[in-house]
């Protein structure tokens, strides 16, 4: 125990010295901050001279942007690095059933750099305006036909200003003779809709495809089940995220965000409503028979009310054992007219009636147990039974819950290959958003997973690498802080070296056992006659070991607390604050 308190005192003294050194340094920092405008030029010269004398953390590796190039066959690619929208068509349509003021698709699109880009030169498509209808589309190099190859669509989205209510999904526009991209609007037929969408706290990642009924020829939207993953981060962190949809000829599908699967399933089993209708349906003309009995229990017809059953007995009765409290003011009302109230000057008795002062609680009742006429409190009536009802028994005529009979579904069909959807020939963005500056980039539509992965590595992968290179690691931050404040090395050494020293100290400080020769030179009792003493010493040794372990744990905790306090102090230091630029 003495060792523990000695080490604690040492640590405390070192901590006080470090804090004092920090306070002196902070005072100097404060003076520097006050005079920073006067001494800025001198400070820059001193820093430049000291660069060669002091070591600094190695600079972060620079990530250079190069436009991605597809490594295989593609149906559509767009990186926007040309800086133009030459291959895209802005819609001039009007939305049906909407006020003329907001019916036009007049939202603005531009090719821009990302606002806080770490990758200069990487451009993208930006939905500039808010609270407007936006529609833009582009033709594929050739129509995509669903046959024996998968479909992969992939693109990037960055909600640069966050997102309140709006979407960033893409539509694959069906190949039809009527397709006119100049008039692209919300009713334009599409084959697949895919991408993020959010309003309020409802975060969605759509995958919808339009399935053609082989019997009627009508199309019906089929929605994929909601993913189990939490999608909120993708909408709020203001980072670029990669959205990928993979559709396979065996009807399986995968939805990935940042190359991680967040949803998967099968077109036959995991869509709502199902692709194929049921084989049988309930007969709409079937009716329940009048004598059908659906009651599992009925009142016992042979039961008789007991003679002593009093249905008129009240549920509550006055407590006859209650006694009026002493000091009860029977003649005082609970409420009295407010003596300080005055009739308003504009009170018209002909219109408003006779004026009466408002009621307030009687001040005399504040110190009394009660005022007004005292009444006995009510209690439960022990003789109360309520209205008599015969007991319930099993209904021998019970036939179960009636359901209409099943008949063959006249609209039944079975499509075992829903993957073979309507071919599409264009890609489009038809969106409304209450937030501006949504950033789109690096669209690709292909059939090979490797091609999509290479495209992602050359586009989204570079963005991710650039963001990571711009963020210093924990070790780099600690080294930089120690260069500004050398006294932090004391904290680092205590944090790392002291626990190691304590472990070595307590593990290697075992007691040396006396040899047989030493017993002969002294009058100490031999081992065969000191069993009781050994047991006592063993218990004592175990207790000392437990105390030593407690000492180690205590000191480790003390050291960690000291370190985190110093680290928090460093973070609050004026030196860590950036000077204001005029």
Short mmCIF file of N, CA and C in Angstrom, two decimals, residues 366-501:
data_model
loop_
_atom_site.label_atom_id
_atom_site.label_comp_id
_atom_site.label_asym_id
_atom_site.label_seq_id
_atom_site.Cartn_x
_atom_site.Cartn_y
_atom_site.Cartn_z
N UNK A 366 -56.41 27.04 4.02
CA UNK A 366 -55.04 26.60 3.79
C UNK A 366 -54.46 25.91 5.01
N UNK A 367 -54.83 26.35 6.19
CA UNK A 367 -54.28 25.77 7.43
C UNK A 367 -55.24 24.76 8.06
N UNK A 368 -56.42 24.58 7.50
CA UNK A 368 -57.40 23.65 8.05
C UNK A 368 -57.38 22.35 7.26
N UNK A 369 -57.82 21.23 7.84
CA UNK A 369 -57.87 19.96 7.10
C UNK A 369 -58.90 19.98 5.98
N UNK A 370 -59.88 20.92 6.03
CA UNK A 370 -60.87 20.98 4.98
C UNK A 370 -61.93 22.01 5.28
N UNK A 371 -62.73 22.35 4.25
CA UNK A 371 -63.80 23.33 4.40
C UNK A 371 -65.08 22.78 3.78
N UNK A 372 -66.19 23.37 4.15
CA UNK A 372 -67.47 22.97 3.59
C UNK A 372 -68.07 21.78 4.34
N UNK A 373 -69.17 21.30 3.80
CA UNK A 373 -69.86 20.17 4.44
C UNK A 373 -69.00 18.91 4.35
N UNK A 374 -68.73 18.32 5.52
CA UNK A 374 -67.91 17.10 5.55
C UNK A 374 -68.76 15.89 5.18
N UNK A 375 -68.21 15.03 4.30
CA UNK A 375 -68.90 13.81 3.92
C UNK A 375 -67.98 12.62 4.13
N UNK A 376 -68.58 11.49 4.47
CA UNK A 376 -67.78 10.29 4.67
C UNK A 376 -67.18 9.85 3.33
N UNK A 377 -65.90 9.42 3.35
CA UNK A 377 -65.30 8.90 2.10
C UNK A 377 -65.96 7.60 1.67
N UNK A 378 -65.95 7.33 0.37
CA UNK A 378 -66.56 6.13 -0.18
C UNK A 378 -65.51 5.00 -0.25
N UNK A 379 -65.97 3.77 0.02
CA UNK A 379 -65.12 2.58 -0.04
C UNK A 379 -65.85 1.52 -0.86
N UNK A 380 -65.11 0.47 -1.27
CA UNK A 380 -65.71 -0.62 -2.02
C UNK A 380 -66.73 -1.36 -1.16
N UNK A 381 -67.86 -1.69 -1.80
CA UNK A 381 -68.92 -2.43 -1.12
C UNK A 381 -68.58 -3.92 -1.14
N UNK A 382 -68.36 -4.54 0.03
CA UNK A 382 -68.01 -5.97 0.04
C UNK A 382 -69.14 -6.87 -0.45
N UNK A 383 -70.36 -6.38 -0.47
CA UNK A 383 -71.51 -7.18 -0.91
C UNK A 383 -71.86 -6.96 -2.38
N UNK A 384 -71.06 -6.13 -3.05
CA UNK A 384 -71.37 -5.84 -4.44
C UNK A 384 -71.02 -7.03 -5.33
N UNK A 385 -71.91 -7.44 -6.20
CA UNK A 385 -71.69 -8.54 -7.15
C UNK A 385 -71.98 -8.13 -8.59
N UNK A 386 -72.70 -7.06 -8.78
CA UNK A 386 -73.00 -6.61 -10.13
C UNK A 386 -74.13 -7.41 -10.76
N UNK A 387 -74.29 -7.17 -12.06
CA UNK A 387 -75.37 -7.84 -12.77
C UNK A 387 -75.00 -9.31 -12.97
N UNK A 388 -75.92 -10.21 -12.69
CA UNK A 388 -75.66 -11.65 -12.82
C UNK A 388 -75.70 -12.07 -14.28
N UNK A 389 -74.72 -12.89 -14.65
CA UNK A 389 -74.66 -13.46 -16.01
C UNK A 389 -74.42 -14.95 -15.90
N UNK A 390 -75.07 -15.75 -16.74
CA UNK A 390 -74.83 -17.20 -16.69
C UNK A 390 -73.40 -17.49 -17.16
N UNK A 391 -72.78 -18.52 -16.64
CA UNK A 391 -71.42 -18.88 -17.07
C UNK A 391 -71.41 -19.35 -18.53
N UNK A 392 -70.22 -19.22 -19.17
CA UNK A 392 -70.06 -19.63 -20.56
C UNK A 392 -69.63 -21.09 -20.63
N UNK A 393 -70.17 -21.79 -21.63
CA UNK A 393 -69.80 -23.19 -21.85
C UNK A 393 -69.49 -23.38 -23.33
N UNK A 394 -68.85 -24.51 -23.66
CA UNK A 394 -68.53 -24.81 -25.06
C UNK A 394 -69.81 -24.96 -25.88
N UNK A 395 -69.76 -24.40 -27.07
CA UNK A 395 -70.89 -24.46 -27.99
C UNK A 395 -70.80 -25.75 -28.81
N UNK A 396 -71.74 -26.64 -28.59
CA UNK A 396 -71.70 -27.93 -29.30
C UNK A 396 -71.99 -27.75 -30.79
N UNK A 397 -72.58 -26.62 -31.17
CA UNK A 397 -72.91 -26.37 -32.58
C UNK A 397 -71.88 -25.48 -33.29
N UNK A 398 -70.73 -25.25 -32.60
CA UNK A 398 -69.70 -24.37 -33.18
C UNK A 398 -69.16 -24.97 -34.48
N UNK A 399 -69.10 -24.16 -35.54
CA UNK A 399 -68.65 -24.61 -36.85
C UNK A 399 -67.37 -23.93 -37.32
N UNK A 400 -66.81 -23.07 -36.49
CA UNK A 400 -65.59 -22.36 -36.87
C UNK A 400 -65.90 -21.07 -37.61
N UNK A 401 -64.83 -20.28 -37.87
CA UNK A 401 -64.98 -19.02 -38.59
C UNK A 401 -65.23 -19.33 -40.07
N UNK A 402 -66.27 -18.77 -40.59
CA UNK A 402 -66.64 -19.04 -41.98
C UNK A 402 -65.71 -18.31 -42.94
N UNK A 403 -65.31 -18.99 -43.98
CA UNK A 403 -64.52 -18.41 -45.06
C UNK A 403 -65.13 -18.81 -46.39
N UNK A 404 -65.08 -17.90 -47.36
CA UNK A 404 -65.61 -18.29 -48.69
C UNK A 404 -64.73 -19.38 -49.30
N UNK A 405 -65.32 -20.19 -50.11
CA UNK A 405 -64.59 -21.28 -50.74
C UNK A 405 -63.59 -20.75 -51.76
N UNK A 406 -62.61 -21.56 -52.05
CA UNK A 406 -61.59 -21.21 -53.03
C UNK A 406 -62.01 -21.67 -54.42
N UNK A 407 -61.68 -20.83 -55.39
CA UNK A 407 -61.94 -21.18 -56.78
C UNK A 407 -60.68 -20.87 -57.59
N UNK A 408 -60.48 -21.48 -58.74
CA UNK A 408 -59.32 -21.16 -59.58
C UNK A 408 -59.31 -19.68 -59.95
N UNK A 409 -58.13 -19.09 -59.86
CA UNK A 409 -57.96 -17.67 -60.18
C UNK A 409 -58.04 -17.48 -61.69
N UNK A 410 -59.05 -16.78 -62.18
CA UNK A 410 -59.16 -16.60 -63.65
C UNK A 410 -58.02 -15.74 -64.21
N UNK A 411 -57.34 -14.96 -63.35
CA UNK A 411 -56.25 -14.10 -63.82
C UNK A 411 -54.88 -14.71 -63.54
N UNK A 412 -54.86 -15.98 -63.17
CA UNK A 412 -53.58 -16.60 -62.82
C UNK A 412 -52.67 -16.74 -64.04
N UNK A 413 -51.40 -16.47 -63.80
CA UNK A 413 -50.36 -16.78 -64.78
C UNK A 413 -49.09 -17.11 -64.00
N UNK A 414 -48.15 -17.69 -64.65
CA UNK A 414 -46.89 -18.05 -64.00
C UNK A 414 -45.74 -17.63 -64.90
N UNK A 415 -45.06 -16.59 -64.45
CA UNK A 415 -43.87 -16.10 -65.15
C UNK A 415 -42.66 -16.51 -64.32
N UNK A 416 -41.92 -17.50 -64.78
CA UNK A 416 -40.76 -18.00 -64.05
C UNK A 416 -39.48 -17.28 -64.44
N UNK A 417 -39.58 -16.31 -65.34
CA UNK A 417 -38.40 -15.56 -65.76
C UNK A 417 -38.68 -14.05 -65.74
N UNK A 418 -38.99 -13.51 -64.56
CA UNK A 418 -39.26 -12.07 -64.51
C UNK A 418 -38.02 -11.23 -64.83
N UNK A 419 -36.83 -11.86 -64.82
CA UNK A 419 -35.62 -11.13 -65.20
C UNK A 419 -35.74 -10.58 -66.63
N UNK A 420 -36.46 -11.29 -67.48
CA UNK A 420 -36.59 -10.85 -68.87
C UNK A 420 -37.60 -9.71 -68.96
N UNK A 421 -37.14 -8.55 -68.55
CA UNK A 421 -37.99 -7.37 -68.51
C UNK A 421 -38.01 -6.67 -69.86
N UNK A 422 -38.72 -5.54 -69.88
CA UNK A 422 -38.79 -4.73 -71.09
C UNK A 422 -37.43 -4.11 -71.37
N UNK A 423 -36.89 -4.24 -72.57
CA UNK A 423 -35.61 -3.60 -72.89
C UNK A 423 -35.67 -2.09 -72.64
N UNK A 424 -34.52 -1.50 -72.31
CA UNK A 424 -34.48 -0.05 -72.09
C UNK A 424 -33.37 0.53 -72.95
N UNK A 425 -33.52 1.81 -73.29
CA UNK A 425 -32.59 2.44 -74.23
C UNK A 425 -32.07 3.78 -73.76
N UNK A 426 -32.44 4.22 -72.55
CA UNK A 426 -31.96 5.51 -72.05
C UNK A 426 -31.94 5.47 -70.53
N UNK A 427 -31.15 6.37 -69.97
CA UNK A 427 -31.07 6.52 -68.52
C UNK A 427 -31.48 7.95 -68.19
N UNK A 428 -32.26 8.12 -67.13
CA UNK A 428 -32.75 9.45 -66.81
C UNK A 428 -32.84 9.71 -65.32
N UNK A 429 -32.79 11.00 -64.96
CA UNK A 429 -32.98 11.46 -63.59
C UNK A 429 -34.19 12.38 -63.59
N UNK A 430 -35.25 11.97 -62.93
CA UNK A 430 -36.48 12.77 -62.84
C UNK A 430 -36.77 12.94 -61.36
N UNK A 431 -36.44 14.14 -60.81
CA UNK A 431 -36.35 14.30 -59.36
C UNK A 431 -36.98 15.61 -58.90
N UNK A 432 -37.39 15.58 -57.66
CA UNK A 432 -37.81 16.77 -56.91
C UNK A 432 -37.08 16.72 -55.59
N UNK A 433 -36.55 17.86 -55.15
CA UNK A 433 -35.82 17.87 -53.89
C UNK A 433 -35.97 19.23 -53.22
N UNK A 434 -36.03 19.20 -51.88
CA UNK A 434 -36.05 20.44 -51.11
C UNK A 434 -34.64 20.87 -50.72
N UNK A 435 -33.63 20.17 -51.23
CA UNK A 435 -32.23 20.49 -50.94
C UNK A 435 -31.48 20.61 -52.26
N UNK A 436 -30.62 21.58 -52.36
CA UNK A 436 -29.88 21.82 -53.60
C UNK A 436 -28.53 21.11 -53.60
N UNK A 437 -27.86 21.19 -54.74
CA UNK A 437 -26.46 20.75 -54.91
C UNK A 437 -26.26 19.27 -54.64
N UNK A 438 -27.17 18.43 -55.14
CA UNK A 438 -26.96 16.98 -55.08
C UNK A 438 -26.00 16.61 -56.22
N UNK A 439 -24.95 15.88 -55.89
CA UNK A 439 -23.85 15.60 -56.80
C UNK A 439 -23.94 14.16 -57.31
N UNK A 440 -23.94 13.98 -58.65
CA UNK A 440 -23.96 12.66 -59.29
C UNK A 440 -22.68 12.49 -60.09
N UNK A 441 -22.20 11.24 -60.14
CA UNK A 441 -20.97 11.02 -60.90
C UNK A 441 -20.82 9.55 -61.27
N UNK A 442 -20.02 9.32 -62.32
CA UNK A 442 -19.51 8.00 -62.71
C UNK A 442 -20.61 6.95 -62.89
N UNK A 443 -21.53 7.23 -63.80
CA UNK A 443 -22.56 6.26 -64.18
C UNK A 443 -21.94 5.17 -65.05
N UNK A 444 -22.37 3.95 -64.85
CA UNK A 444 -21.97 2.85 -65.73
C UNK A 444 -23.08 1.81 -65.76
N UNK A 445 -23.36 1.29 -66.95
CA UNK A 445 -24.29 0.18 -67.15
C UNK A 445 -23.55 -0.86 -67.96
N UNK A 446 -23.41 -2.06 -67.41
CA UNK A 446 -22.65 -3.10 -68.08
C UNK A 446 -23.19 -4.47 -67.66
N UNK A 447 -22.50 -5.52 -68.10
CA UNK A 447 -22.93 -6.89 -67.78
C UNK A 447 -21.88 -7.67 -67.00
N UNK A 448 -20.67 -7.14 -66.84
CA UNK A 448 -19.60 -7.87 -66.16
C UNK A 448 -19.27 -7.18 -64.83
N UNK A 449 -19.22 -7.98 -63.78
CA UNK A 449 -18.94 -7.44 -62.44
C UNK A 449 -17.53 -6.84 -62.38
N UNK A 450 -16.57 -7.46 -63.04
CA UNK A 450 -15.20 -6.96 -63.00
C UNK A 450 -15.10 -5.58 -63.63
N UNK A 451 -15.85 -5.35 -64.71
CA UNK A 451 -15.83 -4.04 -65.36
C UNK A 451 -16.38 -2.97 -64.41
N UNK A 452 -17.47 -3.28 -63.73
CA UNK A 452 -18.05 -2.33 -62.78
C UNK A 452 -17.11 -2.08 -61.61
N UNK A 453 -16.44 -3.12 -61.12
CA UNK A 453 -15.50 -2.96 -60.00
C UNK A 453 -14.30 -2.11 -60.40
N UNK A 454 -13.78 -2.31 -61.61
CA UNK A 454 -12.66 -1.50 -62.08
C UNK A 454 -13.07 -0.03 -62.20
N UNK A 455 -14.26 0.18 -62.74
CA UNK A 455 -14.78 1.55 -62.87
C UNK A 455 -14.93 2.20 -61.49
N UNK A 456 -15.43 1.43 -60.52
CA UNK A 456 -15.59 1.95 -59.16
C UNK A 456 -14.23 2.27 -58.54
N UNK A 457 -13.25 1.41 -58.77
CA UNK A 457 -11.91 1.63 -58.21
C UNK A 457 -11.28 2.89 -58.77
N UNK A 458 -11.48 3.16 -60.05
CA UNK A 458 -10.87 4.33 -60.68
C UNK A 458 -11.63 5.62 -60.40
N UNK A 459 -12.86 5.51 -59.93
CA UNK A 459 -13.66 6.71 -59.65
C UNK A 459 -13.90 6.89 -58.17
N UNK A 460 -14.86 6.13 -57.65
CA UNK A 460 -15.19 6.24 -56.22
C UNK A 460 -14.00 5.86 -55.34
N UNK A 461 -13.21 4.88 -55.77
CA UNK A 461 -12.05 4.48 -54.99
C UNK A 461 -11.05 5.60 -54.81
N UNK A 462 -10.84 6.41 -55.88
CA UNK A 462 -9.92 7.54 -55.76
C UNK A 462 -10.46 8.58 -54.78
N UNK A 463 -11.76 8.85 -54.83
CA UNK A 463 -12.35 9.80 -53.88
C UNK A 463 -12.12 9.33 -52.45
N UNK A 464 -12.36 8.04 -52.21
CA UNK A 464 -12.19 7.50 -50.87
C UNK A 464 -10.73 7.60 -50.43
N UNK A 465 -9.80 7.30 -51.35
CA UNK A 465 -8.38 7.39 -51.00
C UNK A 465 -7.97 8.83 -50.72
N UNK A 466 -8.49 9.78 -51.50
CA UNK A 466 -8.16 11.18 -51.28
C UNK A 466 -8.69 11.68 -49.95
N UNK A 467 -9.91 11.28 -49.60
CA UNK A 467 -10.47 11.67 -48.30
C UNK A 467 -9.64 11.09 -47.16
N UNK A 468 -9.21 9.84 -47.32
CA UNK A 468 -8.41 9.22 -46.27
C UNK A 468 -7.04 9.85 -46.13
N UNK A 469 -6.43 10.24 -47.26
CA UNK A 469 -5.11 10.87 -47.20
C UNK A 469 -5.16 12.24 -46.57
N UNK A 470 -6.29 12.92 -46.68
CA UNK A 470 -6.42 14.27 -46.13
C UNK A 470 -6.66 14.27 -44.63
N UNK A 471 -6.97 13.14 -44.06
CA UNK A 471 -7.24 13.05 -42.64
C UNK A 471 -6.03 12.48 -41.92
N UNK A 472 -5.35 13.25 -41.04
CA UNK A 472 -4.18 12.72 -40.34
C UNK A 472 -4.59 11.63 -39.35
N UNK A 473 -3.68 10.69 -39.15
CA UNK A 473 -3.94 9.62 -38.21
C UNK A 473 -3.76 10.08 -36.78
N UNK A 474 -4.12 9.21 -35.84
CA UNK A 474 -4.03 9.54 -34.42
C UNK A 474 -2.58 9.77 -34.02
N UNK A 475 -1.68 8.90 -34.51
CA UNK A 475 -0.27 9.05 -34.15
C UNK A 475 0.28 10.36 -34.69
N UNK A 476 -0.10 10.71 -35.91
CA UNK A 476 0.37 11.97 -36.47
C UNK A 476 -0.12 13.17 -35.67
N UNK A 477 -1.36 13.14 -35.22
CA UNK A 477 -1.88 14.23 -34.41
C UNK A 477 -1.15 14.34 -33.08
N UNK A 478 -0.83 13.18 -32.47
CA UNK A 478 -0.12 13.20 -31.19
C UNK A 478 1.31 13.73 -31.37
N UNK A 479 1.99 13.33 -32.45
CA UNK A 479 3.35 13.80 -32.69
C UNK A 479 3.37 15.31 -32.93
N UNK A 480 2.41 15.79 -33.71
CA UNK A 480 2.34 17.23 -33.98
C UNK A 480 2.09 18.02 -32.70
N UNK A 481 1.22 17.51 -31.83
CA UNK A 481 0.96 18.19 -30.57
C UNK A 481 2.19 18.21 -29.68
N UNK A 482 2.95 17.11 -29.67
CA UNK A 482 4.15 17.05 -28.83
C UNK A 482 5.25 17.97 -29.34
N UNK A 483 5.30 18.20 -30.65
CA UNK A 483 6.31 19.12 -31.17
C UNK A 483 6.02 20.55 -30.72
N UNK A 484 4.74 20.90 -30.62
CA UNK A 484 4.39 22.23 -30.13
C UNK A 484 4.56 22.34 -28.63
N UNK A 485 4.34 21.26 -27.91
CA UNK A 485 4.41 21.24 -26.45
C UNK A 485 5.26 20.07 -26.00
N UNK A 486 6.54 20.27 -25.82
CA UNK A 486 7.42 19.15 -25.46
C UNK A 486 7.03 18.46 -24.16
N UNK A 487 6.37 19.19 -23.25
CA UNK A 487 6.00 18.56 -21.98
C UNK A 487 5.02 17.40 -22.17
N UNK A 488 4.39 17.32 -23.36
CA UNK A 488 3.49 16.20 -23.61
C UNK A 488 4.24 14.87 -23.68
N UNK A 489 5.55 14.94 -23.99
CA UNK A 489 6.32 13.69 -24.01
C UNK A 489 6.28 13.01 -22.64
N UNK A 490 6.22 13.83 -21.56
CA UNK A 490 6.14 13.25 -20.21
C UNK A 490 4.86 12.42 -20.07
N UNK A 491 3.76 12.97 -20.60
CA UNK A 491 2.49 12.24 -20.52
C UNK A 491 2.56 10.96 -21.33
N UNK A 492 3.14 11.05 -22.56
CA UNK A 492 3.23 9.85 -23.39
C UNK A 492 4.09 8.78 -22.72
N UNK A 493 5.22 9.19 -22.15
CA UNK A 493 6.12 8.22 -21.50
C UNK A 493 5.43 7.57 -20.31
N UNK A 494 4.72 8.39 -19.52
CA UNK A 494 4.02 7.83 -18.36
C UNK A 494 2.95 6.84 -18.81
N UNK A 495 2.29 7.17 -19.90
CA UNK A 495 1.21 6.31 -20.36
C UNK A 495 1.72 4.97 -20.87
N UNK A 496 2.87 4.98 -21.52
CA UNK A 496 3.40 3.75 -22.13
C UNK A 496 4.36 3.03 -21.20
N UNK A 497 5.35 3.76 -20.65
CA UNK A 497 6.43 3.10 -19.91
C UNK A 497 6.03 2.70 -18.50
N UNK A 498 5.24 3.53 -17.84
CA UNK A 498 4.91 3.23 -16.44
C UNK A 498 4.16 1.92 -16.28
N UNK A 499 3.11 1.62 -17.09
CA UNK A 499 2.45 0.31 -16.93
C UNK A 499 3.41 -0.86 -17.13
N UNK A 500 4.33 -0.73 -18.12
CA UNK A 500 5.29 -1.82 -18.34
C UNK A 500 6.20 -1.99 -17.13
N UNK A 501 6.67 -0.86 -16.59
CA UNK A 501 7.54 -0.92 -15.41
C UNK A 501 6.84 -1.56 -14.22
#
